[in-house]
């Protein structure tokens, strides 16, 4: 396999641009896809968000464009959202700058006249959302007859957003003799159907899930009760001092609540979700990118596919509903080589879900302890001292000298300054968080047991939980995942309790059946 960009045999101008962009070596998907794409072959590429798919198709498009450039656009890239279209066009413009190859984003929401003007001037690569592209085709402001390369970028998202018919319409306008590429984070069946209908013997390359969870992301979970989450969040923000933090919630309402509370407590936080207008969302994104706000609270949908380089922390305020969404969320940090931290809050009821995510995302999420009250206090005091120091050094406080002196006639300097601090920063108390030690630290600490009862015995998950907790005296929340098959089942229990469970359950009765239980042999999956 190729190891460096120069081994692809692409032009020096492009190599220089890539190096200006700070790319040192190709990512795995780039190593796999670029050589195939350069040969003009159709390609299906799968790799998680943040793995550099844009350049994987962008570099070959620009390299080939040098030969096939024409008056009309020679390549078109379809993307699901306006943000992505803009991002992709920017990246292509960077790669192509020394070749004089221009790309233009076209998307809904921007005045169409502005785009028509730019199109008129001549553009080599179109990056568009499907709806707006069709709009331009109808107005004949976009001519696709010279298109040689088509890319469906973030194809799974486009399907999720219902763009399939639009995409099919666009394909009708594009000459059959072309190169078609499809890139996606996941590969639902529907995508393969599109591939069959619109692609010519595509080569498929992919980066497996285990490699997708970018190794550079440190993953941890905290055990927190629902009502303690906001305090847990602020403790982490105070002590870890993240650069930019993205906080994920399930619902719009939760996003509003959490961002509102953070603002009340003096954090510089913003919110985005589907309920806001596009222009509000743009403004928030912009502020976040520039560091005008440090914390962005978002729903999955609103944060999809976005590439913000400096996010140091992703916090799952509510646990993601499935492993895919977990990977997508945490992929917002640790972008291209940087390290990142992904934190998940887990309530006692969600513990099993966490383990499922771990299993299917093929990753380990280890348990961490929240910063103590003492640590939080220290961190806050440090922060306050340094802002006071800054103010004193700038000398902006001197107008208050006379007032200070008058107050000192009545009160001690200690009282006056402490009162001023408490007025500014509120009570110095750090809220209590009830900490229970209930979960084992990692899936590694579980063992699987094999039981000789299953579905045909009319056994349900609840029966197994009940009988283990009753017979072995183990709280239900300590029992891991349970898999029921027809004639047998598997149950995960903390390793240190396994013997206790075996002794208690073996030869006991469950739904009128005698149960045998033992350590499971090797994993079946
Ligand atoms: P994806 O489409 O897979 O989600 P992007 O193409 O948006 O990922 O790339 C994510 C980030 O990584 C971008 O900021 C991009 O500029 C950067 N990037 C891409 N390729 C490389 C590379 N080879 N080295 C360093 N950074 C890269
Ligand atoms: Mg992408």
XYZ file of C-alpha atoms and ligand atoms in Angstrom:
553
model
C 0.000 0.000 0.000
C 1.070 3.576 -0.651
C 2.449 5.349 2.374
C 2.890 8.935 1.306
C 1.028 11.372 -0.917
C 3.951 11.576 -3.318
C 3.649 7.862 -4.130
C 0.257 8.399 -5.752
C 1.969 10.010 -8.714
C -0.045 13.228 -8.524
C 1.204 16.611 -9.713
C 3.592 18.716 -7.678
C 1.136 21.610 -7.448
C -1.371 19.383 -5.678
C 1.320 17.944 -3.407
C 2.316 21.449 -2.410
C -1.285 22.416 -1.664
C -1.804 19.292 0.416
C 1.292 20.046 2.394
C 0.133 23.663 2.874
C -3.070 22.268 4.305
C -0.962 20.511 6.909
C -1.615 16.960 5.750
C 1.485 14.888 6.369
C 0.385 11.478 5.248
C -2.756 10.032 3.710
C -5.406 8.621 6.034
C -6.331 4.978 5.585
C -9.368 5.635 3.401
C -7.246 7.967 1.266
C -4.587 5.297 0.835
C -7.238 2.831 -0.250
C -9.383 5.056 -2.451
C -7.041 7.476 -4.213
C -5.164 4.968 -6.424
C -8.424 3.406 -7.624
C -10.105 6.746 -8.227
C -7.081 8.015 -10.145
C -7.520 5.130 -12.585
C -10.992 6.413 -13.341
C -12.726 3.459 -11.740
C -16.079 3.689 -9.961
C -15.614 3.391 -6.243
C -17.591 2.865 -3.065
C -15.728 4.077 -0.008
C -16.803 3.542 3.556
C -15.133 5.187 6.513
C -16.298 7.009 9.593
C -16.759 10.747 9.841
C -13.544 12.605 10.297
C -11.398 10.156 8.383
C -10.696 12.430 5.414
C -13.166 11.211 2.810
C -13.314 14.616 1.149
C -9.689 14.551 0.061
C -10.067 10.855 -0.838
C -12.266 11.888 -3.749
C -11.100 15.511 -3.972
C -7.495 14.782 -4.866
C -8.340 12.424 -7.771
C -11.009 14.807 -9.060
C -8.568 17.681 -9.233
C -5.725 15.599 -10.625
C -7.950 14.265 -13.391
C -9.555 17.636 -13.939
C -6.343 19.061 -15.250
C -6.779 16.902 -18.332
C -10.533 17.115 -18.806
C -11.344 20.710 -17.866
C -14.046 22.202 -20.079
C -16.242 25.290 -20.203
C -18.987 23.645 -18.200
C -18.413 21.924 -14.873
C -16.654 18.570 -15.212
C -17.432 17.239 -11.759
C -20.381 17.373 -9.394
C -20.480 16.404 -5.738
C -23.761 15.973 -3.909
C -23.846 16.584 -0.174
C -26.747 16.403 2.280
C -26.475 19.785 3.977
C -25.477 23.311 3.263
C -22.726 23.237 5.872
C -21.151 20.187 4.291
C -21.416 21.580 0.775
C -19.590 24.713 1.891
C -16.946 22.733 3.753
C -16.286 20.378 0.861
C -16.078 23.209 -1.683
C -13.600 25.011 0.540
C -11.412 21.939 0.836
C -11.482 21.347 -2.934
C -10.580 24.967 -3.562
C -7.579 24.557 -1.313
C -6.428 21.382 -3.034
C -6.993 22.854 -6.506
C -5.709 26.367 -5.950
C -2.406 25.883 -7.783
C -4.154 24.191 -10.693
C -6.629 27.030 -11.078
C -9.513 24.646 -10.546
C -12.517 26.319 -8.990
C -15.330 24.731 -7.073
C -18.575 26.363 -6.013
C -21.056 25.353 -3.332
C -24.719 25.643 -4.309
C -27.314 25.134 -1.619
C -30.781 26.180 -0.590
C -31.120 29.194 1.635
C -28.693 31.372 -0.272
C -30.144 33.755 -2.869
C -30.182 31.868 -6.090
C -29.132 34.954 -8.057
C -25.817 35.029 -6.232
C -25.152 31.455 -7.274
C -26.315 32.065 -10.836
C -23.810 34.880 -11.156
C -20.959 32.695 -9.947
C -22.042 29.816 -12.176
C -22.076 32.162 -15.114
C -18.458 33.099 -14.560
C -17.475 29.472 -15.058
C -16.943 26.814 -12.429
C -15.120 23.493 -12.673
C -16.600 21.585 -9.774
C -20.092 21.928 -8.333
C -20.706 20.947 -4.730
C -24.421 21.036 -4.097
C -27.350 19.901 -2.051
C -29.693 17.857 -4.249
C -32.691 20.213 -4.053
C -30.797 23.289 -5.129
C -28.958 21.429 -7.863
C -32.299 20.404 -9.377
C -33.464 23.972 -9.107
C -30.476 25.113 -11.170
C -30.983 22.328 -13.707
C -34.580 23.498 -14.224
C -33.482 27.088 -14.682
C -30.780 25.890 -17.049
C -28.256 27.806 -14.979
C -26.348 24.583 -14.413
C -25.368 22.495 -17.433
C -24.388 18.943 -16.641
C -23.672 17.666 -20.157
C -19.889 17.787 -19.703
C -19.843 16.100 -16.320
C -17.243 13.340 -16.183
C -17.170 12.655 -12.434
C -20.012 12.377 -9.921
C -19.654 11.933 -6.180
C -22.376 11.028 -3.706
C -20.803 12.278 -0.508
C -22.149 11.259 2.909
C -24.536 8.996 1.014
C -26.155 7.502 4.120
C -27.111 10.948 5.373
C -28.571 11.863 2.011
C -30.753 8.773 2.166
C -31.775 9.552 5.741
C -32.811 12.994 4.640
C -34.976 11.606 1.856
C -32.933 12.837 -1.092
C -33.109 9.597 -3.031
C -35.586 10.793 -5.679
C -33.705 14.020 -6.208
C -30.485 12.090 -6.664
C -32.083 9.837 -9.242
C -33.382 12.872 -11.114
C -29.911 14.394 -11.181
C -28.366 11.189 -12.482
C -30.707 11.408 -15.484
C -29.045 14.674 -16.497
C -25.515 13.314 -16.359
C -23.906 11.500 -19.298
C -23.663 7.747 -18.787
C -19.997 7.745 -19.650
C -18.629 9.001 -16.373
C -16.860 8.043 -13.195
C -19.159 7.620 -10.207
C -17.954 7.607 -6.621
C -19.908 7.074 -3.458
C -18.653 7.832 0.030
C -20.458 7.094 3.225
C -19.879 6.465 6.920
C -22.200 3.477 6.909
C -23.503 1.171 4.165
C -27.213 0.474 4.500
C -28.679 -1.871 1.873
C -30.381 0.979 0.045
C -26.980 2.403 -0.845
C -25.912 -0.796 -2.500
C -29.094 -0.637 -4.574
C -28.128 2.817 -5.830
C -24.678 1.483 -6.546
C -26.116 -1.328 -8.669
C -28.307 1.054 -10.656
C -25.963 3.938 -11.183
C -22.429 2.656 -10.946
C -20.234 0.659 -13.249
C -18.520 -2.294 -11.543
C -17.556 -0.246 -8.513
C -14.603 -1.284 -6.393
C -15.450 -1.278 -2.737
C -13.008 -0.122 -0.094
C -13.694 0.320 3.571
C -12.242 0.990 6.936
C -13.572 -1.354 9.576
C -15.474 -0.184 12.632
C -12.677 -1.121 14.992
C -10.334 1.273 13.260
C -13.074 3.825 12.901
C -13.227 4.683 16.547
C -10.237 6.833 16.174
C -7.633 5.417 18.489
C -6.675 8.891 19.573
C -9.960 9.527 21.316
C -9.896 8.825 25.024
C -13.240 7.427 26.039
C -14.672 7.432 29.516
C -18.033 7.187 31.195
C -19.295 8.687 34.393
C -22.002 7.212 36.482
C -24.444 10.045 37.164
C -28.056 10.256 38.200
C -30.297 12.255 35.895
C -30.726 15.084 38.429
C -26.962 15.372 38.997
C -26.003 15.631 35.337
C -25.821 19.400 35.135
C -23.564 19.569 38.199
C -21.412 16.772 36.868
C -21.086 18.665 33.596
C -19.975 21.880 35.257
C -17.511 20.038 37.455
C -15.897 18.570 34.382
C -15.901 21.894 32.562
C -14.298 23.619 35.540
C -11.574 21.105 36.153
C -10.717 19.857 32.684
C -10.655 23.334 31.088
C -11.500 22.103 27.582
C -10.789 24.224 24.533
C -14.084 23.661 22.756
C -16.740 21.317 24.082
C -19.598 19.787 22.176
C -22.412 18.534 24.402
C -24.959 16.116 22.937
C -28.530 15.806 24.141
C -31.420 13.647 22.925
C -34.055 16.269 22.362
C -34.432 19.894 21.408
C -35.964 20.563 24.791
C -33.010 19.074 26.602
C -30.651 21.141 24.453
C -32.535 24.300 25.460
C -32.535 23.328 29.130
C -28.876 22.436 29.346
C -27.622 25.424 27.373
C -29.926 27.722 29.386
C -28.647 26.403 32.706
C -25.026 26.709 31.601
C -25.590 30.307 30.545
C -27.239 31.082 33.891
C -24.211 29.717 35.644
C -21.945 31.983 33.636
C -20.580 29.569 31.062
C -20.262 30.754 27.509
C -22.575 28.255 25.887
C -24.737 28.184 22.780
C -27.280 25.778 21.353
C -28.166 24.313 17.998
C -30.982 22.018 17.034
C -33.428 21.518 14.226
C -35.903 23.958 15.753
C -33.727 26.986 15.035
C -33.611 28.828 11.741
C -30.750 28.103 9.415
C -29.302 31.562 9.943
C -29.314 31.129 13.715
C -27.584 27.787 13.326
C -24.982 29.289 11.037
C -24.338 32.075 13.497
C -23.872 29.629 16.377
C -21.510 27.460 14.351
C -19.522 30.498 13.422
C -19.243 31.673 17.021
C -18.224 28.208 18.125
C -15.584 27.858 15.432
C -14.140 31.239 16.366
C -14.174 30.430 20.052
C -16.684 33.194 20.889
C -18.552 30.467 22.708
C -16.698 27.547 24.282
C -19.570 25.141 24.651
C -22.061 24.096 22.023
C -25.054 22.039 23.094
C -26.562 20.138 20.185
C -28.802 17.353 18.979
C -27.352 14.646 16.740
C -29.055 16.004 13.664
C -27.811 19.543 14.095
C -24.191 18.496 14.574
C -24.071 15.956 11.782
C -20.962 15.779 9.647
C -19.598 19.072 10.891
C -15.883 19.498 10.907
C -14.610 21.775 13.630
C -10.941 21.120 14.220
C -10.460 22.249 17.802
C -13.111 20.368 19.720
C -11.245 18.869 22.660
C -14.218 17.316 24.434
C -17.374 15.620 23.283
C -19.795 15.024 26.120
C -22.741 12.679 25.738
C -25.037 14.351 28.237
C -27.541 11.736 27.271
C -26.296 8.399 26.079
C -26.631 7.880 22.313
C -29.404 5.561 21.192
C -27.189 3.292 19.123
C -23.524 2.471 18.527
C -23.487 4.240 15.189
C -24.605 7.489 16.689
C -21.991 7.045 19.430
C -19.236 6.758 16.853
C -20.568 9.690 14.899
C -20.761 11.868 17.972
C -17.331 11.120 19.355
C -15.841 11.471 15.865
C -16.438 15.229 16.271
C -13.321 15.302 18.416
C -9.903 13.844 17.668
C -10.127 15.250 14.155
C -7.359 14.154 11.836
C -4.555 13.381 14.188
C -5.452 15.555 17.169
C -6.275 13.857 20.426
C -9.704 14.190 21.924
C -11.751 13.174 24.894
C -15.183 11.602 24.708
C -17.256 11.483 27.858
C -20.562 9.703 28.354
C -22.957 10.194 31.244
C -24.640 6.977 32.189
C -27.552 6.673 34.580
C -28.032 3.371 36.397
C -30.792 2.333 33.991
C -28.606 2.949 30.949
C -25.741 0.802 32.004
C -26.659 -2.063 29.727
C -26.977 0.257 26.781
C -23.446 1.453 27.375
C -22.167 -2.097 27.218
C -24.065 -2.729 23.996
C -22.510 0.339 22.446
C -19.112 -0.850 23.583
C -19.638 -4.233 22.047
C -20.964 -3.157 18.683
C -18.689 -0.174 18.262
C -15.830 -2.508 19.194
C -14.421 -0.111 21.688
C -13.706 0.081 25.382
C -15.194 2.842 27.456
C -13.693 2.941 30.877
C -15.234 4.266 34.002
C -13.898 7.498 35.424
C -14.507 9.389 38.633
C -15.919 12.889 38.639
C -13.640 15.604 39.967
C -14.116 16.048 43.710
C -15.576 19.183 45.291
C -12.083 20.116 46.428
C -10.702 19.882 42.901
C -13.558 21.991 41.574
C -13.051 24.619 44.255
C -9.349 24.833 43.511
C -9.950 25.100 39.775
C -12.525 27.875 40.251
C -10.269 29.801 42.613
C -7.444 29.584 40.167
C -9.671 30.921 37.425
C -10.922 33.798 39.608
C -7.412 34.720 40.764
C -6.086 34.851 37.269
C -8.919 37.059 36.010
C -8.427 39.406 38.975
C -4.704 39.495 38.332
C -5.317 40.375 34.723
C -7.664 43.193 35.713
C -5.206 44.585 38.248
C -2.364 44.468 35.731
C -4.458 46.386 33.243
C -5.267 48.960 35.935
C -8.910 49.234 34.988
C -10.117 48.952 38.575
C -8.645 52.156 39.972
C -11.881 54.152 39.668
C -13.148 52.087 42.561
C -10.337 53.155 44.943
C -12.387 55.872 46.681
C -15.337 53.525 47.273
C -13.031 50.802 48.497
C -11.432 53.162 50.983
C -14.778 54.340 52.304
C -15.863 50.718 52.814
C -12.630 49.967 54.644
C -13.568 52.558 57.286
C -16.426 50.281 58.269
C -15.325 46.776 57.252
C -12.125 44.834 57.027
C -10.454 44.493 53.570
C -11.030 40.765 53.879
C -14.792 41.239 54.282
C -15.062 43.739 51.466
C -13.165 41.724 48.919
C -14.819 38.452 49.872
C -18.248 40.100 49.560
C -17.307 41.492 46.155
C -16.159 38.062 45.016
C -19.312 36.376 46.208
C -21.383 39.021 44.422
C -19.506 38.295 41.208
C -19.084 34.582 41.330
C -21.935 33.447 43.527
C -21.610 31.127 46.450
C -18.319 29.342 46.683
C -20.120 26.105 47.468
C -19.821 23.250 45.013
C -23.046 21.264 44.729
C -23.075 17.747 46.066
C -23.288 14.819 43.743
C -24.361 11.521 45.116
C -21.867 8.938 44.045
C -22.718 5.311 43.945
C -20.214 2.704 43.063
C -22.344 0.235 41.219
C -20.774 -0.657 37.926
C -17.654 -2.612 37.210
C -15.049 -0.410 35.602
C -15.064 -2.026 32.197
C -16.587 -4.739 30.058
C -13.330 -6.581 30.585
C -14.436 -7.091 34.172
C -17.469 -9.095 33.108
C -17.616 -12.780 32.369
C -20.216 -14.620 30.347
C -22.144 -17.491 31.790
C -23.997 -20.133 29.809
C -27.439 -21.278 31.014
C -29.424 -24.275 29.875
C -32.761 -22.495 29.646
C -34.029 -20.409 26.745
C -36.992 -19.075 24.848
C -38.726 -22.436 24.455
C -38.902 -22.607 28.221
C -40.866 -19.347 28.090
C -38.011 -17.643 29.915
C -37.713 -13.874 29.519
C -34.811 -11.557 30.265
C -36.681 -10.317 33.312
C -36.936 -13.859 34.711
C -33.194 -14.310 34.539
C -32.526 -10.950 36.142
C -35.035 -11.691 38.873
C -33.722 -15.104 39.650
C -30.071 -14.058 39.708
C -30.759 -11.082 41.897
C -32.970 -13.061 44.249
C -30.975 -16.288 44.445
C -27.481 -14.825 44.403
C -28.361 -11.597 46.171
C -26.931 -9.413 43.421
C -28.606 -6.126 42.519
C -30.217 -6.216 39.070
C -28.174 -3.224 37.910
C -24.980 -5.211 38.292
C -26.075 -7.779 35.761
C -24.729 -7.162 32.268
C -26.341 -8.035 28.968
C -28.449 -11.121 28.534
C -28.845 -13.001 25.255
C -31.736 -15.429 24.933
C -31.652 -18.246 22.396
C -34.156 -21.033 21.891
C -32.636 -23.653 24.148
C -30.030 -21.721 26.085
C -28.970 -18.240 27.039
C -25.950 -16.173 27.976
C -25.718 -13.735 30.807
C -22.907 -11.356 31.677
C -22.048 -10.836 35.329
C -19.169 -9.046 37.067
C -16.225 -11.441 37.135
C -15.812 -11.253 40.883
C -19.421 -12.337 41.378
C -19.463 -15.144 38.833
C -18.825 -17.943 41.286
C -21.486 -16.666 43.608
C -23.976 -16.697 40.737
C -22.993 -20.170 39.606
C -23.319 -21.647 43.082
C -26.673 -19.977 43.635
C -28.246 -20.727 40.255
C -26.827 -24.101 39.266
C -29.472 -26.800 39.722
C -32.060 -24.243 40.797
C -35.491 -24.108 39.174
C -36.651 -21.467 36.728
C -40.194 -21.600 35.289
C -40.390 -25.222 36.340
C -37.150 -26.162 34.621
C -33.938 -27.183 36.268
C -31.126 -24.824 35.284
C -27.497 -25.662 34.749
C -25.125 -22.734 34.581
C -21.415 -22.586 33.846
C -18.757 -20.303 32.409
C -19.388 -19.825 28.691
C -16.851 -21.257 26.287
C -15.209 -18.885 23.793
C -17.392 -16.063 22.486
C -19.686 -17.084 19.682
C -19.340 -13.815 17.787
P -15.015 12.918 6.496
O -15.631 13.398 5.219
O -14.486 11.530 6.408
O -15.923 13.112 7.672
P -13.240 15.160 6.194
O -12.900 14.955 4.787
O -14.232 16.227 6.534
O -13.738 13.793 6.844
O -11.868 15.369 6.991
C -11.833 15.645 8.384
C -10.695 16.595 8.689
O -9.456 15.952 8.466
C -10.671 17.827 7.800
O -10.370 18.945 8.597
C -9.568 17.554 6.818
O -9.003 18.749 6.356
C -8.617 16.739 7.646
N -7.784 15.801 6.868
C -8.160 15.070 5.804
N -7.138 14.302 5.353
C -6.096 14.536 6.169
C -4.751 14.044 6.229
N -4.299 13.157 5.357
N -3.955 14.520 7.204
C -4.421 15.426 8.091
N -5.660 15.947 8.093
C -6.502 15.497 7.146
Mg -17.348 14.113 4.618
